[in-house]
Short mmCIF file of C-alpha atoms in Angstrom, two decimals:
data_model
loop_
_atom_site.label_atom_id
_atom_site.label_comp_id
_atom_site.label_asym_id
_atom_site.label_seq_id
_atom_site.Cartn_x
_atom_site.Cartn_y
_atom_site.Cartn_z
CA ASN R 18 97.30 83.07 57.16
CA THR R 19 96.40 79.29 57.39
CA SER R 20 96.89 76.97 60.57
CA SER R 21 100.07 75.31 59.19
CA ASN R 22 103.40 74.79 61.17
CA VAL R 23 106.44 76.36 60.18
CA SER R 24 110.18 74.89 60.77
CA VAL R 25 112.88 76.46 59.64
CA ALA R 26 116.52 75.39 60.02
CA SER R 27 118.14 78.92 60.13
CA VAL R 28 117.69 82.25 58.53
CA ALA R 29 120.49 84.68 57.30
CA GLY R 30 120.67 87.67 55.35
CA THR R 31 122.46 88.47 52.32
CA ALA R 32 125.86 89.45 54.25
CA ASP R 33 126.65 92.44 51.71
CA GLY R 34 125.54 95.17 54.41
CA SER R 35 122.11 95.54 52.94
CA ALA R 36 119.58 94.79 55.76
CA SER R 37 116.96 91.94 54.93
CA ASP R 38 113.84 91.74 56.84
CA LEU R 39 111.91 88.58 58.01
CA THR R 40 108.11 88.15 59.15
CA PHE R 41 106.43 85.09 60.50
CA ASN R 42 102.73 84.81 59.86
CA THR R 43 100.79 81.82 60.69
CA ALA R 44 97.86 80.37 62.80
CA GLY R 45 99.95 77.34 63.80
CA THR R 46 103.30 77.22 65.23
CA VAL R 47 106.83 78.43 64.54
CA THR R 48 109.93 76.77 65.34
CA VAL R 49 113.26 77.92 64.24
CA THR R 50 116.17 75.51 65.10
CA GLY R 51 119.21 77.21 63.89
CA ALA R 52 120.59 80.92 63.95
CA VAL R 53 118.69 83.74 62.69
CA GLY R 54 121.28 86.54 61.92
CA THR R 55 123.79 87.87 59.38
CA ASP R 56 122.12 91.27 58.23
CA ILE R 57 118.48 90.75 59.51
CA GLY R 58 117.04 94.18 59.63
CA THR R 59 113.84 93.88 61.41
CA LEU R 60 112.31 90.56 62.53
CA THR R 61 108.50 90.70 62.79
CA LEU R 62 106.40 88.07 64.59
CA THR R 63 102.89 88.86 63.58
CA ARG R 64 101.22 85.55 64.61
CA GLY R 65 102.16 82.26 65.54
CA GLU R 66 100.43 80.28 68.18
CA GLY R 67 103.83 79.07 70.22
CA ILE R 68 107.04 80.24 68.58
CA THR R 69 110.41 79.11 69.44
CA PHE R 70 113.86 80.10 68.70
CA GLN R 71 115.97 77.24 69.52
CA ASN R 72 119.56 79.01 68.59
CA THR R 73 120.60 82.69 68.49
CA VAL R 74 118.62 85.58 67.20
CA GLU R 75 120.79 88.72 66.06
CA ALA R 76 118.42 91.90 64.19
CA ASN R 77 118.37 95.34 64.08
CA THR R 78 114.66 95.48 65.16
CA LEU R 79 112.43 92.66 66.92
CA THR R 80 108.61 93.61 66.45
CA ILE R 81 106.32 91.51 68.21
CA ALA R 82 102.69 92.44 66.98
CA ASN R 83 99.77 93.26 69.06
CA ASN R 84 97.95 89.69 69.95
CA VAL R 85 100.65 87.39 68.21
CA ALA R 86 99.65 84.50 70.13
CA GLN R 87 96.47 83.51 72.03
CA SER R 88 96.30 83.43 75.63
CA GLY R 89 98.93 81.08 77.16
CA ASN R 90 101.15 80.45 74.08
CA LEU R 91 104.70 80.82 74.44
CA LEU R 92 106.94 82.75 72.61
CA SER R 93 110.09 81.52 73.59
CA PHE R 94 114.09 82.54 72.86
CA GLN R 95 115.86 79.74 74.24
CA ASP R 96 119.42 81.30 73.12
CA ASN R 97 121.24 84.72 72.94
CA VAL R 98 119.35 87.44 71.60
CA THR R 99 120.73 90.54 70.38
CA VAL R 100 118.79 93.72 69.30
CA ASN R 101 120.86 96.52 67.86
CA THR R 102 118.43 99.09 67.86
CA GLY R 103 115.30 98.34 69.89
CA MET R 104 112.31 95.89 70.39
CA THR R 105 108.73 96.47 70.88
CA VAL R 106 106.15 94.28 72.61
CA GLY R 107 102.70 94.31 71.33
CA THR R 108 99.64 94.06 73.65
CA GLY R 109 97.59 90.73 74.30
CA SER R 110 97.94 87.90 77.01
CA TYR R 111 100.78 85.61 75.54
CA ASP R 112 103.65 84.40 77.60
CA ILE R 113 107.19 85.19 76.65
CA SER R 114 110.40 83.70 77.61
CA PHE R 115 114.25 84.87 76.93
CA THR R 116 116.38 82.22 78.64
CA GLY R 117 119.46 82.31 76.74
CA ALA R 118 123.11 83.09 78.25
CA ASN R 119 123.82 86.65 77.26
CA ASN R 120 121.19 88.77 75.98
CA THR R 121 121.43 92.55 74.74
CA ILE R 122 118.29 94.53 73.65
CA ALA R 123 118.92 97.94 73.16
CA GLY R 124 116.45 101.03 73.06
CA THR R 125 113.56 101.43 75.98
CA THR R 126 111.25 98.14 76.02
CA THR R 127 108.08 97.98 77.24
CA PHE R 128 106.32 94.52 77.77
CA GLY R 129 102.65 95.39 76.23
CA THR R 130 101.49 91.27 77.01
CA THR R 131 99.47 90.94 80.13
CA GLY R 132 101.08 87.35 80.16
CA THR R 133 103.81 85.90 81.99
CA VAL R 134 107.43 87.39 80.86
CA THR R 135 110.54 85.30 81.73
CA LEU R 136 114.01 86.59 82.25
CA GLY R 137 116.66 83.91 82.49
CA ASN R 138 116.39 80.45 84.04
CA ALA R 139 119.71 80.31 85.53
CA THR R 140 122.13 82.54 87.88
CA THR R 141 124.25 82.85 85.29
CA ASP R 142 121.97 84.36 82.77
CA THR R 143 122.00 87.88 81.84
CA ILE R 144 119.82 89.97 79.61
CA MET R 145 120.46 93.54 79.36
CA PHE R 146 117.65 96.17 78.30
CA ALA R 147 120.15 98.99 77.35
CA SER R 148 117.86 101.92 77.75
CA GLY R 149 115.17 100.99 80.30
CA LEU R 150 112.86 98.28 80.97
CA THR R 151 108.99 98.72 81.92
CA ALA R 152 107.05 95.38 82.68
CA THR R 153 104.21 96.21 84.77
CA ALA R 154 101.29 95.07 82.48
CA VAL R 155 102.29 91.30 82.95
CA THR R 156 100.83 89.07 85.05
CA GLU R 157 104.26 88.37 86.67
CA VAL R 158 107.94 88.55 85.73
CA ILE R 159 109.80 85.34 86.36
CA THR R 160 113.78 86.40 86.88
CA ALA R 161 116.91 84.29 87.22
CA GLY R 162 120.47 86.00 87.14
CA THR R 163 121.08 89.53 86.05
CA VAL R 164 118.36 91.75 84.42
CA GLU R 165 119.72 95.21 83.87
CA THR R 166 119.89 98.51 82.12
CA SER R 167 122.48 101.31 81.43
CA SER R 168 121.69 103.84 83.94
CA ALA R 169 118.17 103.56 82.75
CA ALA R 170 115.15 103.03 84.79
CA MET R 171 113.67 99.82 85.38
CA SER R 172 109.95 99.29 86.45
CA LEU R 173 108.38 95.79 87.09
CA GLY R 174 105.31 94.48 88.63
CA ALA R 175 105.05 91.26 90.64
CA VAL R 176 108.49 89.30 90.62
CA GLN R 177 109.00 85.71 91.42
CA MET R 178 112.36 84.86 91.24
CA SER R 179 113.05 81.16 89.89
CA ALA R 180 116.88 81.20 90.80
CA ASN R 181 119.03 84.03 92.36
CA THR R 182 118.68 87.46 90.92
CA THR R 183 120.41 90.65 90.58
CA LEU R 184 118.26 93.72 89.23
CA ASN R 185 121.01 96.39 88.18
CA THR R 186 120.65 99.99 86.77
CA VAL R 187 124.16 100.99 87.59
CA ASN R 188 126.47 102.02 84.80
CA SER R 189 127.20 105.88 85.91
CA PRO R 190 125.34 107.09 87.74
CA GLY R 191 122.30 104.98 88.25
CA ALA R 192 118.52 104.96 87.62
CA ASN R 193 115.12 104.43 89.36
CA ILE R 194 114.01 100.69 89.97
CA THR R 195 110.55 100.47 90.86
CA ILE R 196 109.27 96.88 92.02
CA GLY R 197 105.49 95.65 92.25
CA SER R 198 106.39 92.77 94.66
CA VAL R 199 108.96 89.98 95.11
CA SER R 200 108.62 86.30 96.00
CA GLY R 201 110.96 83.72 95.99
CA SER R 202 113.20 81.66 98.07
CA ASP R 203 116.27 82.85 96.68
CA ASP R 204 118.91 85.86 97.11
CA LEU R 205 117.61 89.08 95.73
CA VAL R 206 120.58 91.93 95.05
CA ILE R 207 119.33 95.33 93.70
CA THR R 208 121.72 98.07 92.69
CA ALA R 209 120.11 101.63 91.68
CA GLY R 210 123.32 103.67 92.39
CA THR R 211 122.24 107.27 92.62
CA GLY R 212 118.45 106.27 91.67
CA THR R 213 115.77 105.79 94.09
CA LEU R 214 114.92 101.93 94.92
CA THR R 215 111.19 101.48 95.90
CA PHE R 216 109.38 98.36 96.86
CA GLN R 217 105.62 99.28 96.34
CA GLY R 218 104.52 96.00 98.03
CA ASP R 219 106.06 92.83 100.06
CA VAL R 220 109.23 90.90 99.26
CA SER R 221 110.12 87.25 100.46
CA ALA R 222 113.60 86.04 99.85
CA ALA R 223 116.28 84.20 100.89
CA THR R 224 118.40 87.08 101.52
CA VAL R 225 117.98 91.01 100.23
CA ASP R 226 120.86 93.29 99.66
CA ALA R 227 119.89 96.76 98.33
CA GLU R 228 121.74 99.86 97.19
CA ALA R 229 120.22 103.16 96.31
CA ALA R 230 120.32 106.86 97.32
CA THR R 231 117.05 106.04 98.71
CA ILE R 232 115.08 102.97 99.59
CA ASN R 233 111.26 103.27 99.74
CA ILE R 234 109.64 100.71 101.81
CA ASP R 235 105.73 100.70 101.18
CA GLY R 236 104.87 97.12 101.67
CA GLY R 237 103.47 97.60 105.52
CA THR R 238 102.94 94.64 107.04
CA ASP R 239 105.41 91.62 106.22
CA ALA R 240 106.97 94.36 103.87
CA VAL R 241 110.12 92.44 103.66
CA VAL R 242 110.39 88.77 104.67
CA THR R 243 113.74 86.84 104.61
CA THR R 244 115.40 83.53 106.10
CA GLY R 245 118.66 84.98 105.93
CA THR R 246 120.40 88.62 105.88
CA GLN R 247 119.15 92.09 104.89
CA LEU R 248 121.08 94.98 103.87
CA TYR R 249 120.07 98.35 102.75
CA THR R 250 122.61 100.62 101.60
CA GLY R 251 121.13 104.36 101.21
CA SER R 252 118.46 106.50 102.96
CA THR R 253 115.85 104.31 103.77
CA VAL R 254 112.08 105.54 103.93
CA LEU R 255 109.11 103.67 105.39
CA GLY R 256 105.91 104.75 103.40
CA ALA R 257 103.54 102.70 105.91
CA ASN R 258 103.52 101.22 109.43
CA THR R 259 105.99 98.39 108.57
CA THR R 260 106.83 94.80 109.79
CA MET R 261 110.18 93.29 108.61
CA THR R 262 111.45 89.52 109.24
CA ALA R 263 114.74 88.08 109.25
CA SER R 264 114.36 84.68 110.67
CA ASP R 265 114.66 80.87 109.90
CA ASN R 266 112.27 79.13 112.13
CA GLY R 267 113.45 81.37 115.10
CA THR R 268 116.96 81.83 113.97
CA LEU R 269 117.33 85.55 113.68
CA SER R 270 119.87 87.07 110.75
CA SER R 271 121.10 90.94 110.78
CA MET R 272 119.14 93.48 109.42
CA THR R 273 121.23 96.28 108.51
CA PHE R 274 120.14 100.05 107.53
CA ALA R 275 123.61 101.14 106.60
CA GLY R 276 122.30 104.63 105.82
CA THR R 277 119.68 106.86 107.79
CA LEU R 278 116.02 105.39 108.59
CA ASN R 279 113.32 107.89 108.44
CA SER R 280 109.45 107.80 108.22
CA SER R 281 107.47 109.56 105.18
CA ALA R 282 106.85 113.10 105.60
CA SER R 283 104.96 113.88 108.86
CA ASN R 284 103.44 110.33 109.16
CA ALA R 285 105.50 108.61 112.00
CA ARG R 286 105.48 105.37 110.68
CA THR R 287 106.09 102.72 113.04
CA LEU R 288 108.43 99.77 112.46
CA ASP R 289 108.76 96.41 114.00
CA LEU R 290 111.77 94.26 113.24
CA THR R 291 112.03 90.75 113.97
CA GLY R 292 115.62 90.01 113.84
CA ASN R 293 119.01 91.57 114.84
CA ALA R 294 119.10 95.29 113.76
CA VAL R 295 121.92 97.38 112.78
CA PHE R 296 121.40 101.10 112.30
CA GLY R 297 124.57 102.84 110.71
CA GLY R 298 122.98 105.76 110.59
CA ALA R 299 120.41 108.28 112.27
CA VAL R 300 117.03 106.85 112.82
CA GLY R 301 114.20 109.57 112.90
CA GLY R 302 116.73 112.37 112.23
CA VAL R 303 114.10 114.08 109.38
CA ASP R 304 110.98 112.20 110.04
CA SER R 305 110.57 110.65 113.28
CA LEU R 306 109.14 107.06 113.65
CA GLY R 307 106.15 106.29 115.41
CA SER R 308 107.46 103.63 117.26
CA LEU R 309 110.57 100.89 117.05
CA THR R 310 110.69 97.53 118.32
CA VAL R 311 113.89 95.09 117.87
CA SER R 312 113.13 91.29 118.80
CA GLY R 313 116.94 90.53 118.71
CA THR R 314 120.04 92.21 119.07
CA SER R 315 120.72 96.20 118.30
CA ALA R 316 123.81 97.98 117.16
CA ILE R 317 122.91 101.68 117.69
CA ASP R 318 125.66 103.26 115.35
CA GLY R 319 124.36 106.19 113.86
CA GLY R 320 124.18 108.37 117.09
CA SER R 321 120.46 108.85 117.61
CA VAL R 322 117.18 107.47 117.25
CA LYS R 323 114.05 109.55 117.43
CA THR R 324 110.23 108.17 117.88
CA THR R 325 107.18 109.75 118.90
CA GLY R 326 106.16 106.48 120.46
CA ILE R 327 107.50 103.58 122.13
CA GLN R 328 110.93 102.33 121.54
CA THR R 329 111.66 98.43 122.58
CA TYR R 330 115.16 96.68 122.24
CA THR R 331 114.48 92.87 123.18
CA GLY R 332 117.92 91.67 122.82
CA ALA R 333 121.26 93.05 123.84
CA ALA R 334 122.28 96.79 122.72
CA THR R 335 125.20 97.80 121.72
CA LEU R 336 126.85 101.59 120.97
CA GLY R 337 128.47 102.41 118.34
CA ALA R 338 128.71 106.08 119.02
CA ASP R 339 127.72 108.74 121.52
CA THR R 340 123.69 107.95 121.19
CA THR R 341 120.69 109.82 121.96
CA LEU R 342 117.09 108.17 122.29
CA THR R 343 114.33 110.25 122.15
CA ALA R 344 110.78 109.17 122.30
CA ALA R 345 108.20 112.01 122.18
CA ASN R 346 104.57 112.09 123.75
CA LYS R 347 105.24 109.93 126.54
CA GLY R 348 106.75 107.15 124.77
CA ALA R 349 108.66 104.45 126.72
CA ILE R 350 112.11 103.40 125.95
CA THR R 351 112.88 99.92 126.95
CA LEU R 352 116.39 98.38 127.01
CA ALA R 353 115.46 94.76 127.94
CA GLY R 354 118.88 93.15 127.74
CA THR R 355 122.19 94.32 128.31
CA LEU R 356 123.89 97.42 126.83
CA ASN R 357 127.63 97.60 125.80
CA GLY R 358 129.65 99.97 124.36
CA ALA R 359 132.18 102.91 125.38
CA PHE R 360 130.14 105.80 124.44
CA ALA R 361 127.63 108.04 126.39
CA LEU R 362 123.77 107.28 126.20
CA THR R 363 121.17 110.25 126.84
CA ALA R 364 117.56 108.98 126.81
CA ASN R 365 114.73 111.83 126.36
CA THR R 366 111.23 110.54 127.14
CA ALA R 367 108.38 111.96 129.16
CA GLY R 368 107.50 108.25 129.54
#
């Protein structure tokens, strides 16, 4: 195991149906300029202080050893990667990137490294982790294009978008997606189908389009901040007192809750929206919000809004159904702008 650099044009197996295993182990760098494939059984990266695959890689199994490289050194897959059985990513603090246009990795993948993981570098890139993906130990996950599973759970830590990003666990019927935080100035689309989507921390993006059976927003202050629109299709639950913003230098965008909107159980979480709100379902019907404030316009289409404290609608309000506004504990209900809609309005408050 010397520090000699290794450079290889391409590697192929026997092509007779029997798999050939391939191992790289050097204290120097590894560069493979051509394709790796044709009956490769297990591709093992034991050590290499910088490993680069410039062309396609196909193997039954990809095994990345613990501490394969020192902190800051990169394992780079620059073209399409196909792993037919599964990939093991060992511990350490090295970085790893997959930047091919179309990647498929079978099995359940867990990234053990605490370095940076890059999944795509263009909006057209796709990487499929067929049976699930976990990348929570890493410093950050840099995303571009589509990162998906086939109805298997996805759990990510800090996500940094470098281009428009789609996170998708839907084949049939869907699976849970859990995200520590998201930052970037690009569009974010998340589809979990019948699964649960959980934003554990803050989200910053150009736009957010999220669809799941249940959407947990737990970030609290500045939980979601966008310059453009926000759309939540599913039952949204607030896990903390929450502020959300959809504004580009004062120009407000829509913030649409297409399903119901509730506080986490018995906690009466407050919600302060800077934007134009659309409430497609009942608000606080299961667990009342603590308070609700909307800085822009409000479309109240779900028939009811329940809070334990105040409700403030600063801009024009429009009713899309017969509506009951309920503010318990002497909470005031304020409709500061115009009120429109050919529907009945009932306000219940001791305030």
